[in-house]
Amino acid sequence: MIWNETIETMSREELKNLQSERLVSLARYVYEHCPLYKKKFDDTGVLPSDIKGIEDITKLPFTNKLDMRDSYPFGLFSRPRTDLVELHVSSGTTGNPTLVGYTRDDIRLWGEVMARALCCAGAERDDTIQIAYGYGLFTGGLGFHYGAMEMGLTIIPTSSGQTKRQLKIMQDFQPRILACTPSYALYMAEEAKEIGLDPRLASWKIGVFGAEPWSESMRGEIEQAWDMLATDIYGLSEIIGPGVSQECQYKDGLHLFSDVFYPEIIDPETGHPVPEGQDGELVITTLTKQGIPLIRYRTRDIVSMTYEPCRCGRTSPRTSKIKGRTDDMIVVRGINVFPSQIEHVLLGIEGTHPHYQIVIDRQAHKLDQVEIMVEVDEAIFSDEIKRMHALEQTIKKEIEAVLSIGVTVRLVEPKTIARSEGKAKRVIDKRQM
Ligand code: DLL
C-alpha cells in the first residue's frame, strides 16, 4: 500500500515543478520571517526574487549545526514561540543543544511523512504497532506516534527499556509492527531466549529500525532472530525527526520524501554537487515547514543517491544506508555522542589529563557498551583505592549526565593511551557494522 499515491508516484517532471513552486515560496517566507536568514541571504548577495525554480537552490547559502547552536534558542525560527505547539531537543554537541519546534501544520506534516514511512515498510491500516523508541525530547517515540495515528494503527506506546515488559506486551497484544533502534531489536531477541521465548514465534513481523547506523549483516541477524522483515528508517531532529526516508519491502535504498525534503548530495570539502550514485554529504531543504524551516541543511551524513525508479512504484529518489559522517559524531544506542562532550567534562575535573579514549563494543546481542579510558595524575595511583574509586565515580556521573547513556570509566596512568602524530584517535569502535 502506498500512503500518498499521487505524490509518491509522481513523474519526475511533476515532482520538479512542485519542488520549484515550493522553493520559490520558501525563499520568500524565510527572508520575510527569519532575520537570521535575511542576513544570510544578504551576505550571500541573493534575493528571494532570484529563486525561480528548484535549479536555483545552489544560489542559496548552506545552514549548519553551528547556525542552530548560535541562534539558540529561538533565533532560527520563522514563527513566534506562540505559534509552536511542540519543542524537541536533539542530543549531542557541547554547549547549547539543538532546539527544534513545530507548528500545528508541521506536526501534521510529520504525521504525513511518518504514515508514508510506515506504509512503505509494509504496515496495513488494521495493524498494531509497538513503539519502543524513547518518548520525550528525542523525536523517535512521538514521530512514530504521529505517523501511526495518521494511519489509524493501534498504538502501543511502550517507549524504550523494560525489556521483559516489552516482551510480555508483545505476547499479550500480538502487534505485527515493531519500531525501535536496531541494536535494541537484537538485544530483545537475546532477552527473549533467556526467558524461554522463541523469538521466531513472536508476533512482530515487520521492524522499522533506525536512529543509528547498522549494517546489512546486522539486518541479517535481526531478520533471522525474529523471522521478520527488518527495514531501515532515517531522519534527524533538525529536519523533522524520523520520517525523512524509509526502505520499502525491496530494501534497495531508502525512499526520500523529496516533495517536502529536497535532497542534494555534495562534496563536503568543496560544497559542489557530486554525480548521481557517488558518495557525498546529504544536504536537505525543508520545502514546506513553517516553525523552523531550514535551507540547505548540512546533515553531515554520508550517502549516495539514485533517481532510478523502484519496483514498488514509488518515484522518489533513494539513498543508500548511511555510510558514515563527515564529523566525529558517533551514535550509541540511538544517542548522538561527540568526543568533545567528554573532553569538556574531563577538563573540569581535577586530576585528569586531556588524554582519553572511547571504546565502543557490541558483544553478541548485547546493547553497545561504552568504556572511557582516562589518563590521570600518577599520584592518584599511589593513593588509597577509595580515592581512585571516588574519582572514577565522579567522572562516570558527570559524563553520564551530559551524554544520557551509561558508561564505564577506567583510569589509566599517564602515557598509557597511544599518542598520534595527526588527529588523536579518540574513538575505537569495535562494533561490527
Ligand atoms: O535519530 C531521528 C530518528 C528517530 C530516526 C527514530 C530514525 C528513527 P537525531 O537524534 O537528531 O534524530 O539523530 C540524527 O542519527 O544525522 C544520523 O547520523 C543518525 N541516524 C538516524 N537514523 C539513522 C539510520 C534521530 N537509519 C542522526 N542509519 C542522523 C544511520 C542514522 N544513522
Coordinates of C-alpha atoms and ligand atoms in Angstrom, one line a residue:
M1 CA 0.0 0.0 0.0
I2 CA 1.3 3.5 -0.9
W3 CA 0.1 6.1 1.6
N4 CA 0.0 9.2 -0.7
E5 CA -0.1 7.7 -4.2
T6 CA -0.4 11.0 -6.0
I7 CA 2.7 12.4 -4.5
E8 CA 4.7 9.2 -4.1
T9 CA 4.3 8.0 -7.7
M10 CA 4.5 11.4 -9.4
S11 CA 6.6 11.7 -12.6
R12 CA 10.0 13.3 -12.1
E13 CA 8.9 16.3 -14.2
E14 CA 5.8 16.9 -12.0
L15 CA 7.8 16.5 -8.9
K16 CA 10.3 19.0 -10.1
N17 CA 7.5 21.5 -10.7
L18 CA 6.1 21.0 -7.2
Q19 CA 9.6 21.4 -5.7
S20 CA 10.2 24.6 -7.7
E21 CA 6.9 26.1 -6.7
R22 CA 7.7 25.3 -3.0
L23 CA 11.2 26.6 -3.1
V24 CA 10.1 29.9 -4.6
S25 CA 7.7 30.4 -1.7
L26 CA 10.1 29.1 0.9
A27 CA 12.8 31.6 -0.1
R28 CA 10.4 34.5 0.2
Y29 CA 9.0 33.1 3.5
V30 CA 12.3 32.8 5.4
Y31 CA 13.5 36.1 4.0
E32 CA 10.4 37.8 5.4
H33 CA 10.1 35.9 8.7
C34 CA 13.5 35.0 9.9
P35 CA 16.0 37.9 10.4
L36 CA 18.9 35.4 10.5
Y37 CA 18.1 34.0 7.1
K38 CA 17.5 37.6 5.7
K39 CA 21.1 38.3 6.9
K40 CA 22.4 35.1 5.4
F41 CA 20.8 35.9 2.0
D42 CA 22.0 39.5 2.1
D43 CA 25.6 38.4 3.0
T44 CA 25.5 35.9 0.0
G45 CA 24.0 38.6 -2.2
V46 CA 20.9 36.7 -3.1
L47 CA 17.3 37.9 -3.1
P48 CA 14.2 35.7 -3.0
S49 CA 13.3 37.0 -6.4
D50 CA 16.5 35.3 -7.8
I51 CA 15.0 32.0 -7.0
K52 CA 12.7 31.0 -9.9
G53 CA 12.9 27.2 -9.7
I54 CA 14.5 24.3 -7.9
E55 CA 17.7 24.5 -10.0
D56 CA 18.3 27.9 -8.4
I57 CA 18.8 26.2 -5.0
T58 CA 22.6 26.3 -5.3
K59 CA 22.4 30.1 -5.2
L60 CA 21.2 29.9 -1.6
P61 CA 23.6 29.6 1.4
F62 CA 24.1 26.5 3.4
T63 CA 22.8 26.1 7.0
N64 CA 24.8 24.1 9.5
K65 CA 24.6 22.9 13.1
L66 CA 26.6 26.0 14.3
D67 CA 23.9 28.3 12.9
M68 CA 21.4 26.4 15.0
R69 CA 23.5 26.5 18.1
D70 CA 24.5 30.1 17.9
S71 CA 20.9 31.2 17.4
Y72 CA 19.7 29.1 20.4
P73 CA 17.0 29.0 21.5
F74 CA 14.7 30.8 19.0
G75 CA 16.9 32.7 16.6
L76 CA 16.4 30.5 13.6
F77 CA 12.7 30.2 13.9
S78 CA 10.4 31.8 11.3
R79 CA 7.4 31.8 13.6
P80 CA 6.9 33.3 17.1
R81 CA 7.1 30.9 20.0
T82 CA 3.3 31.3 20.5
D83 CA 2.7 29.5 17.1
L84 CA 4.7 26.5 18.2
V85 CA 2.9 23.5 19.7
E86 CA 5.8 21.3 20.5
L87 CA 9.5 21.5 21.1
H88 CA 12.2 18.8 20.8
V89 CA 15.8 18.9 21.7
S90 CA 18.5 16.9 20.0
S91 CA 21.3 15.2 21.9
G92 CA 24.9 15.7 21.2
T93 CA 27.4 18.6 20.8
T94 CA 28.8 20.7 23.6
G95 CA 27.3 24.0 24.7
N96 CA 23.7 24.7 23.6
P97 CA 21.7 21.7 22.5
T98 CA 19.8 21.9 19.2
L99 CA 16.2 23.1 19.7
V100 CA 13.5 22.4 17.1
G101 CA 9.9 23.4 17.2
Y102 CA 6.8 22.5 15.3
T103 CA 3.7 24.5 14.4
R104 CA 0.4 22.6 14.2
D105 CA 0.9 22.2 10.4
D106 CA 4.4 20.9 11.0
I107 CA 3.1 18.2 13.3
R108 CA 0.6 17.3 10.5
L109 CA 3.5 17.1 8.1
W110 CA 5.3 14.8 10.5
G111 CA 2.3 12.6 10.7
E112 CA 2.0 12.5 6.9
V113 CA 5.6 11.6 6.2
M114 CA 5.7 9.0 9.0
A115 CA 2.5 7.5 7.7
R116 CA 4.2 7.2 4.3
A117 CA 7.2 5.6 6.0
L118 CA 5.1 3.1 7.9
C119 CA 3.2 2.1 4.8
C120 CA 6.5 1.9 2.9
A121 CA 7.7 -0.6 5.5
G122 CA 4.6 -2.7 4.9
A123 CA 2.2 -1.6 7.6
E124 CA -1.5 -2.0 6.9
R125 CA -4.4 0.0 8.3
D126 CA -5.5 -2.7 10.7
D127 CA -2.1 -3.3 12.2
T128 CA -0.9 -2.8 15.8
I129 CA 2.4 -1.2 16.3
Q130 CA 4.6 -1.4 19.4
I131 CA 6.7 1.8 19.6
A132 CA 9.8 1.1 21.6
Y133 CA 11.7 4.2 20.7
G134 CA 12.1 6.7 23.6
Y135 CA 9.3 9.1 24.1
G136 CA 10.3 12.5 25.2
L137 CA 12.7 15.2 23.9
F138 CA 14.1 12.6 21.5
T139 CA 12.0 12.6 18.3
G140 CA 11.8 8.8 17.9
G141 CA 8.8 7.9 20.1
L142 CA 6.5 10.8 19.2
G143 CA 7.4 10.9 15.5
F144 CA 6.3 7.3 15.1
H145 CA 3.3 8.0 17.3
Y146 CA 2.0 10.8 15.0
G147 CA 2.5 8.6 11.9
A148 CA 0.7 5.7 13.4
M149 CA -2.1 7.9 14.5
E150 CA -2.4 9.4 11.0
M151 CA -2.6 5.9 9.6
G152 CA -5.1 4.7 12.2
L153 CA -3.0 1.9 13.6
T154 CA -3.4 0.6 17.1
I155 CA -0.5 2.1 19.0
I156 CA 1.2 0.5 22.0
P157 CA 3.5 3.3 23.2
T158 CA 5.9 1.3 25.4
S159 CA 8.8 3.7 24.9
S160 CA 12.2 2.2 25.3
G161 CA 13.5 -0.1 28.1
Q162 CA 11.9 -2.5 30.5
T163 CA 12.6 -5.4 28.1
K164 CA 10.7 -8.1 29.9
R165 CA 7.6 -5.9 29.9
Q166 CA 8.1 -5.2 26.2
L167 CA 8.1 -8.9 25.5
K168 CA 5.1 -9.6 27.7
I169 CA 3.1 -6.9 25.9
M170 CA 4.1 -8.3 22.6
Q171 CA 2.9 -11.8 23.6
D172 CA -0.3 -10.4 25.1
F173 CA -1.4 -8.0 22.3
Q174 CA 0.3 -9.6 19.3
P175 CA 1.5 -6.4 17.4
R176 CA 2.8 -7.1 13.9
I177 CA 5.0 -4.0 13.7
L178 CA 7.9 -3.2 16.0
A179 CA 9.6 0.2 16.0
C180 CA 12.9 0.6 17.9
T181 CA 16.6 1.0 17.3
P182 CA 18.2 -2.0 15.5
S183 CA 20.5 -2.7 18.5
Y184 CA 17.5 -2.8 20.8
A185 CA 15.8 -5.3 18.5
L186 CA 18.8 -7.6 18.7
Y187 CA 19.1 -7.2 22.4
M188 CA 15.4 -8.1 22.9
A189 CA 15.9 -11.3 20.9
E190 CA 18.6 -12.4 23.3
E191 CA 16.4 -11.5 26.3
A192 CA 13.5 -13.4 24.8
K193 CA 15.7 -16.5 24.5
E194 CA 16.8 -16.1 28.1
I195 CA 13.3 -16.2 29.4
G196 CA 12.5 -19.3 27.2
L197 CA 10.6 -17.5 24.5
D198 CA 11.4 -18.4 20.9
P199 CA 11.8 -15.1 19.1
R200 CA 10.9 -16.7 15.7
L201 CA 7.4 -17.4 17.0
A202 CA 6.9 -13.7 18.1
S203 CA 4.1 -11.6 16.5
W204 CA 6.4 -8.9 15.3
K205 CA 6.8 -9.5 11.5
I206 CA 7.9 -6.0 10.3
G207 CA 10.6 -3.9 12.0
V208 CA 11.1 -0.2 11.4
F209 CA 14.6 0.4 12.7
G210 CA 16.8 3.5 12.7
A211 CA 18.3 6.4 14.6
E212 CA 21.7 4.7 14.5
P213 CA 24.0 3.2 11.8
W214 CA 23.5 -0.6 11.2
S215 CA 24.9 -2.9 8.6
E216 CA 23.5 -5.5 6.2
S217 CA 24.9 -8.2 8.4
M218 CA 23.1 -6.8 11.4
R219 CA 19.9 -6.8 9.3
G220 CA 20.5 -10.5 8.5
E221 CA 20.9 -11.3 12.2
I222 CA 17.7 -9.4 13.2
E223 CA 15.7 -11.0 10.4
Q224 CA 17.0 -14.4 11.3
A225 CA 16.4 -14.0 15.0
W226 CA 12.8 -12.7 14.8
D227 CA 11.8 -14.2 11.5
M228 CA 10.8 -10.7 10.3
L229 CA 11.3 -8.1 7.6
A230 CA 13.8 -5.5 9.0
T231 CA 13.6 -2.1 7.3
D232 CA 15.7 1.0 7.7
I233 CA 14.3 4.4 8.6
Y234 CA 16.3 7.6 8.6
G235 CA 15.7 11.1 9.9
L236 CA 17.1 13.8 12.1
S237 CA 15.6 16.2 14.6
E238 CA 16.7 19.4 12.7
I239 CA 14.7 18.3 9.6
I240 CA 11.7 16.7 11.3
G241 CA 12.8 13.7 13.3
P242 CA 12.2 10.2 11.9
G243 CA 10.4 10.3 8.5
V244 CA 12.9 11.7 6.1
S245 CA 13.4 8.4 4.3
Q246 CA 12.4 4.8 4.6
E247 CA 13.0 1.5 2.9
C248 CA 10.3 -0.5 1.2
Q249 CA 9.9 -4.3 1.1
Y250 CA 12.7 -4.5 -1.6
K251 CA 15.2 -3.0 0.8
D252 CA 17.0 -1.4 -2.1
G253 CA 17.7 2.1 -0.8
L254 CA 15.7 4.5 1.4
H255 CA 12.8 6.4 -0.4
L256 CA 13.4 10.1 0.5
F257 CA 10.2 12.1 0.6
S258 CA 11.6 14.8 -1.7
D259 CA 8.4 16.7 -2.3
V260 CA 8.9 18.1 1.2
F261 CA 12.6 17.4 2.0
Y262 CA 14.7 18.4 -1.1
P263 CA 17.9 16.4 -1.1
E264 CA 21.3 17.4 -2.6
I265 CA 24.5 15.3 -2.3
I266 CA 27.6 17.4 -2.2
D267 CA 31.3 17.0 -1.8
P268 CA 31.8 18.0 1.9
E269 CA 35.1 19.8 1.0
T270 CA 34.0 21.9 -1.9
G271 CA 30.3 22.1 -1.4
H272 CA 29.7 21.2 -5.0
P273 CA 27.2 18.5 -6.1
V274 CA 28.6 15.1 -6.8
P275 CA 27.4 13.0 -9.8
E276 CA 24.4 10.7 -9.2
G277 CA 25.4 7.5 -7.5
Q278 CA 28.5 8.9 -5.8
D279 CA 29.1 9.2 -2.1
G280 CA 28.7 12.6 -0.6
E281 CA 27.2 14.6 2.2
L282 CA 23.4 14.7 2.3
V283 CA 22.0 18.3 2.4
I284 CA 18.3 18.9 2.9
T285 CA 16.0 21.8 2.4
T286 CA 12.7 21.6 4.2
L287 CA 10.3 22.8 1.5
T288 CA 7.1 23.2 3.5
K289 CA 8.0 23.5 7.1
Q290 CA 6.8 26.6 9.0
G291 CA 8.3 26.7 12.5
I292 CA 11.9 26.3 11.7
P293 CA 12.3 25.7 8.0
L294 CA 15.9 25.0 7.0
I295 CA 17.7 25.9 3.8
R296 CA 20.4 23.5 2.5
Y297 CA 21.0 22.0 5.9
R298 CA 24.3 20.1 6.1
T299 CA 23.3 16.8 7.8
R300 CA 27.0 15.5 7.9
D301 CA 25.6 12.1 7.0
I302 CA 27.3 10.4 4.0
V303 CA 25.2 8.6 1.4
S304 CA 24.8 8.0 -2.3
M305 CA 21.6 8.7 -4.1
T306 CA 19.8 7.4 -7.2
Y307 CA 16.7 8.6 -9.1
E308 CA 16.1 5.2 -10.8
P309 CA 12.5 4.2 -10.2
C310 CA 11.9 1.4 -7.7
R311 CA 10.0 -1.9 -8.2
C312 CA 7.5 -0.8 -5.6
G313 CA 6.2 2.0 -7.8
R314 CA 7.4 5.0 -5.8
T315 CA 9.3 7.5 -7.9
S316 CA 11.1 9.3 -5.1
P317 CA 14.9 9.4 -5.1
R318 CA 16.5 6.7 -3.0
T319 CA 19.6 6.9 -0.8
S320 CA 22.0 4.2 0.3
K321 CA 22.1 3.4 4.0
I322 CA 24.1 6.0 5.9
K323 CA 27.8 5.2 5.2
G324 CA 29.4 7.4 7.7
R325 CA 29.7 11.0 9.0
T326 CA 31.8 14.0 8.0
D327 CA 32.4 14.8 11.6
D328 CA 33.4 12.7 14.6
M329 CA 29.9 12.1 15.9
I330 CA 29.1 8.5 16.9
V331 CA 25.7 7.1 17.6
V332 CA 25.4 4.8 20.6
R333 CA 22.1 3.2 21.4
G334 CA 20.4 5.8 19.2
I335 CA 22.1 8.7 21.1
N336 CA 24.4 11.1 19.4
V337 CA 27.8 11.4 21.1
F338 CA 30.6 13.8 20.3
P339 CA 34.0 13.1 21.8
S340 CA 34.3 16.8 22.5
Q341 CA 31.5 16.4 25.1
I342 CA 33.6 14.0 27.0
E343 CA 36.7 16.2 26.7
H344 CA 34.7 19.1 28.1
V345 CA 33.7 17.1 31.2
L346 CA 37.3 15.9 31.8
L347 CA 38.6 19.5 31.5
G348 CA 36.6 20.4 34.5
I349 CA 37.7 17.5 36.8
E350 CA 40.9 18.0 38.7
G351 CA 43.5 15.2 38.4
T352 CA 42.5 14.1 34.9
H353 CA 44.6 14.7 31.8
P354 CA 43.2 15.6 28.3
H355 CA 44.2 12.2 27.0
Y356 CA 41.3 9.8 26.8
Q357 CA 39.9 7.2 24.5
I358 CA 36.3 6.0 24.0
V359 CA 36.0 2.3 23.3
I360 CA 32.6 1.1 22.0
D361 CA 31.9 -2.5 21.9
R362 CA 28.9 -4.7 21.0
Q363 CA 29.1 -8.1 22.4
A364 CA 26.8 -10.6 20.6
H365 CA 23.2 -9.5 21.2
K366 CA 24.1 -7.1 24.0
L367 CA 23.5 -3.3 24.0
D368 CA 26.5 -1.3 23.0
Q369 CA 29.0 -0.8 25.8
V370 CA 30.9 2.4 26.2
E371 CA 34.2 2.4 28.1
I372 CA 36.1 5.6 28.6
M373 CA 39.8 5.4 29.4
V374 CA 41.1 8.5 31.1
E375 CA 44.7 9.3 32.0
V376 CA 45.0 10.7 35.5
D377 CA 47.8 12.0 37.7
E378 CA 50.4 9.5 38.7
A379 CA 49.8 10.4 42.3
I380 CA 46.2 9.1 42.1
F381 CA 47.5 5.6 41.6
S382 CA 49.7 5.7 44.8
D383 CA 46.7 6.9 46.7
E384 CA 44.2 4.7 48.5
I385 CA 41.9 2.7 46.3
K386 CA 39.0 4.6 47.8
R387 CA 40.1 7.9 46.3
M388 CA 40.7 6.3 42.9
H389 CA 37.3 4.8 43.0
A390 CA 35.7 8.1 44.0
L391 CA 37.4 9.9 41.1
E392 CA 36.2 7.2 38.7
Q393 CA 32.6 7.6 40.0
T394 CA 32.8 11.4 39.7
I395 CA 33.9 11.1 36.0
K396 CA 31.3 8.5 35.3
K397 CA 28.4 10.5 36.8
E398 CA 29.4 13.7 35.1
I399 CA 29.8 12.1 31.7
E400 CA 26.5 10.2 32.1
A401 CA 24.7 13.4 33.0
V402 CA 26.0 15.0 29.8
L403 CA 25.5 12.1 27.4
S404 CA 22.4 10.5 28.9
I405 CA 23.9 7.0 28.5
G406 CA 25.6 4.6 30.9
V407 CA 29.3 4.3 30.6
T408 CA 32.2 2.6 32.5
V409 CA 35.3 4.6 33.3
R410 CA 38.7 3.2 33.5
L411 CA 41.5 5.3 35.0
V412 CA 44.9 4.7 33.5
E413 CA 48.4 6.0 34.2
P414 CA 49.9 8.9 32.2
K415 CA 51.1 8.0 28.7
T416 CA 49.1 4.8 28.5
I417 CA 47.0 5.9 25.6
A418 CA 48.8 5.8 22.3
R419 CA 49.7 9.3 21.0
S420 CA 49.1 10.1 17.5
E421 CA 51.0 12.5 15.2
G422 CA 47.9 13.5 13.3
K423 CA 44.4 13.7 14.6
A424 CA 44.1 12.0 18.0
K425 CA 42.3 8.7 17.8
R426 CA 39.6 9.3 20.3
V427 CA 37.2 6.6 19.4
I428 CA 37.8 2.9 19.0
D429 CA 34.6 1.5 17.5
K430 CA 34.7 -2.3 17.8
R431 CA 31.1 -2.8 16.7
Q432 CA 30.8 -4.7 13.5
M433 CA 28.6 -2.6 11.4
Ligands
DLL1 O1 17.7 9.8 15.4 C1 15.6 10.5 14.4 C2 15.2 9.1 14.3 C3 14.5 8.5 15.2 C4 15.5 8.5 13.1 C5 14.0 7.2 15.1 C6 15.0 7.2 12.9 C7 14.3 6.5 13.9 P1 18.6 12.6 15.9 O2 18.7 12.2 17.3 O3 18.6 14.1 15.7 O4 17.4 12.1 15.2 O5 19.9 11.9 15.2 C8 20.1 12.1 13.8 O6 21.2 10.0 13.7 O7 22.1 12.6 11.4 C9 22.3 10.1 11.6 O8 23.7 10.4 11.9 C10 21.8 9.2 12.7 N1 20.7 8.3 12.1 C11 19.4 8.4 12.2 N2 18.8 7.4 11.5 C12 19.8 6.6 11.0 C13 19.8 5.5 10.2 C14 17.0 10.7 15.1 N3 18.7 4.8 9.8 C15 21.3 11.4 13.4 N4 21.0 4.9 9.9 C16 21.5 11.4 11.9 C17 22.2 5.6 10.3 C18 21.0 7.2 11.4 N5 22.2 6.7 11.0

